[in-house]
C-alpha positions as a printed NumPy array, in Angstrom:
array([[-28.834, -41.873,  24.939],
       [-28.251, -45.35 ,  26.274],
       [-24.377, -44.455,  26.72 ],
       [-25.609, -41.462,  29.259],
       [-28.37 , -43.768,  31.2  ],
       [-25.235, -46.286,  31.862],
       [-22.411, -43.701,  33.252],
       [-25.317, -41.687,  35.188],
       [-26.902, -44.841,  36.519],
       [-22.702, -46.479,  37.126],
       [-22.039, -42.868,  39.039],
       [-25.664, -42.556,  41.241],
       [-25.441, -46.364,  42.432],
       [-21.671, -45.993,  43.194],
       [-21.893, -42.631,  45.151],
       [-24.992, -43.89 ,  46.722],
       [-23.077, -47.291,  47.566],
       [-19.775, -45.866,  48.897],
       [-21.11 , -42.678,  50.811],
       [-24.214, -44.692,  52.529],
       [-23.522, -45.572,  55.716],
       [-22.452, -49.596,  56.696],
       [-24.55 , -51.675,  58.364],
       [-22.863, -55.044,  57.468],
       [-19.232, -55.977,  57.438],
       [-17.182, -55.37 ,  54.222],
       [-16.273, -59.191,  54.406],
       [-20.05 , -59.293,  54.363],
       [-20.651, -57.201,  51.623],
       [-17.666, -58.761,  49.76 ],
       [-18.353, -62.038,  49.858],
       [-22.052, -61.875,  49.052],
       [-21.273, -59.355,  46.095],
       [-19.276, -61.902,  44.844],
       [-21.487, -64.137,  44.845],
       [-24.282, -62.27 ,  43.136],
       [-21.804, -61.81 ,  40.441],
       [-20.9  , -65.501,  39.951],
       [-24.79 , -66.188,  39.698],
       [-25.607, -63.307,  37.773],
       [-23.162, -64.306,  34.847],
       [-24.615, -68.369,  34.438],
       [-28.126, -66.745,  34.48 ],
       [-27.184, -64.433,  31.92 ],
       [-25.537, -66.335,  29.966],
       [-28.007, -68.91 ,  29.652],
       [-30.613, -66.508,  29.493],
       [-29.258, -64.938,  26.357],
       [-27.363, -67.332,  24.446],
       [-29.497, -70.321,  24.991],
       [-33.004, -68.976,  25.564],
       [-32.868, -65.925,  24.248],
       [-34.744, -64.189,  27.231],
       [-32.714, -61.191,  27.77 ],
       [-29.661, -59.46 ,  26.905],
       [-27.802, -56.499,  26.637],
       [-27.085, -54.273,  23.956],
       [-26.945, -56.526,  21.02 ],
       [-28.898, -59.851,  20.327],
       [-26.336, -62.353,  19.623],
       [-23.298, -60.742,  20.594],
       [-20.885, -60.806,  23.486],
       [-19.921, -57.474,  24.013],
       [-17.19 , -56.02 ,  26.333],
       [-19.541, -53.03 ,  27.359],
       [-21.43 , -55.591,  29.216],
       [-18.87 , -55.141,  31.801],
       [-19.581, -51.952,  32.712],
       [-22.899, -52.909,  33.897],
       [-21.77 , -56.017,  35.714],
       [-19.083, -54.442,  37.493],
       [-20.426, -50.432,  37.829],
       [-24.109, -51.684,  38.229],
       [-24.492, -54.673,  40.16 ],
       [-22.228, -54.498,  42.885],
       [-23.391, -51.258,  43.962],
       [-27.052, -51.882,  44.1  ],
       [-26.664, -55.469,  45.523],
       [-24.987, -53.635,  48.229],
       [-27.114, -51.428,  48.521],
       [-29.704, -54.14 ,  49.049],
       [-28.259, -56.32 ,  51.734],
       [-26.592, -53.152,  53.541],
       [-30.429, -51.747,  53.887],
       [-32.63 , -54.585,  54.676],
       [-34.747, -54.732,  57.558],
       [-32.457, -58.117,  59.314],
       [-34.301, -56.815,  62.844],
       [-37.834, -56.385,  61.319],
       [-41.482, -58.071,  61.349],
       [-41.608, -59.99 ,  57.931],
       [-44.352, -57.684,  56.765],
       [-41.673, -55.035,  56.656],
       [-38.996, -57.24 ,  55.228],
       [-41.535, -58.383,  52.094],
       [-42.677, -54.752,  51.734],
       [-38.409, -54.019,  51.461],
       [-38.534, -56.648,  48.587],
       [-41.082, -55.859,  46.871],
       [-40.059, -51.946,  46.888],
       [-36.8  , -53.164,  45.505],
       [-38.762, -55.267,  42.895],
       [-40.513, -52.477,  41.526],
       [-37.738, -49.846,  41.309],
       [-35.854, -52.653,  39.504],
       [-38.142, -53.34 ,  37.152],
       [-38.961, -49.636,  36.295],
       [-34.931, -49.466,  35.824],
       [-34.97 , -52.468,  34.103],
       [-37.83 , -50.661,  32.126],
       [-36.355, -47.344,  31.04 ],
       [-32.916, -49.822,  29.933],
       [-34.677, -51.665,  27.815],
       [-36.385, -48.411,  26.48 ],
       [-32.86 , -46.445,  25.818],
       [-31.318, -50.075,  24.275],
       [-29.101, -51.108,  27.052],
       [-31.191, -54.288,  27.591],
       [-33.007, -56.376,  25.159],
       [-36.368, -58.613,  25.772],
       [-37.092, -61.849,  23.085],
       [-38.798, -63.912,  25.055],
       [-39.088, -62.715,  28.494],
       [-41.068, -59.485,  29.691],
       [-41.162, -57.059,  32.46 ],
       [-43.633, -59.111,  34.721],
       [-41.554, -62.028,  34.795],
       [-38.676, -59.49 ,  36.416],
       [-41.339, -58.045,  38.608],
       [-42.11 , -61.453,  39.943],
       [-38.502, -62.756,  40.106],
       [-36.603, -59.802,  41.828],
       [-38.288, -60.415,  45.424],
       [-36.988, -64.275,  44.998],
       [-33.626, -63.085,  43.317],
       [-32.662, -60.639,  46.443],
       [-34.292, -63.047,  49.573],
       [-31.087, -65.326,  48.061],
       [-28.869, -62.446,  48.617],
       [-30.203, -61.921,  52.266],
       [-30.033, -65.645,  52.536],
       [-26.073, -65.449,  51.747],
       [-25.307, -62.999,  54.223],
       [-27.075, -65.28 ,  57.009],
       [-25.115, -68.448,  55.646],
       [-21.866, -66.031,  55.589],
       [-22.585, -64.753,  59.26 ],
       [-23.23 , -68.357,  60.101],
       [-20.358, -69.87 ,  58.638],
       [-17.911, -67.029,  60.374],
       [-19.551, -68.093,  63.637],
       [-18.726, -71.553,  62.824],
       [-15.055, -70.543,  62.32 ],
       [-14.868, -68.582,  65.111],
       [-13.835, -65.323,  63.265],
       [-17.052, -63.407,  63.407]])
């Protein structure tokens, strides 16, 4: 079951991702996707090796399937969430954005743990809920130091 939650979940996110239309630059997108990764994989990491918070799949292995959700998960819904957010908007909006995103995330993050993608030790599904509106604000922040950055350079 967990095998066909990943490859649906990989192929929804993607199609969603590539077909939706662009509101940011790809260099945009790129560069702050990139970024999420990078920060993604030290929080990870740490998070299941050394404090055994989270994980996927197994506890206490490494496991190349991991990939698949790095690169046919993340990407595509960390798009998703800088391409959509309210940049223009009253904050109320922009904190109602988040905290939509929070919740769907955790109610993924949810039905993963449920089919054995992800594992929970010593973390739980509030913690996520609470951490997801501060985990994508630093995505949004990265676009507006990218954009700032390019203006700096004089290439935006």
């Amino acid at each position: 079951m967990k095998w066909i939650v990943l490859i649906i979940s990989i192929l929804i996110f993607n199609a969603v991702a590539i077909l939706m239309r662009k509101r940011l630059k790809i260099s945009e997108i790129y560069a702050t996707v990139a970024v999420a990764l990078l920060l993604d994989l030290l929080v990870d990491v740490y998070a299941s090796f050394r404090f055994k918070a989270w994980g996927f799949f197994e506890v206490e292995k490494a496991e190349f399937s991991v990939i698949l959700i790095l690169f046919g998960i993340y990407p595509a819904v960390a798009t998703m969430i800088i391409n959509w957010y309210p940049y223009k908007s009253v904050w109320k909006l922009k904190l109602g954005y988040l905290i939509g995103w929070a919740v769907f995330s955790t109610a993924y993050e949810w039905l993963t743990v449920k089919v054995g993608i992800l594992w929970h030790i010593n973390w739980n599904l509030f913690y996520s809920l609470v951490m997801y509106p501060f985990i994508y604000y630093m995505l949004i922040l990265h676009v507006r130091m990218y954009r700032r950055i390019m203006a700096i350079n004089g290439t935006q």
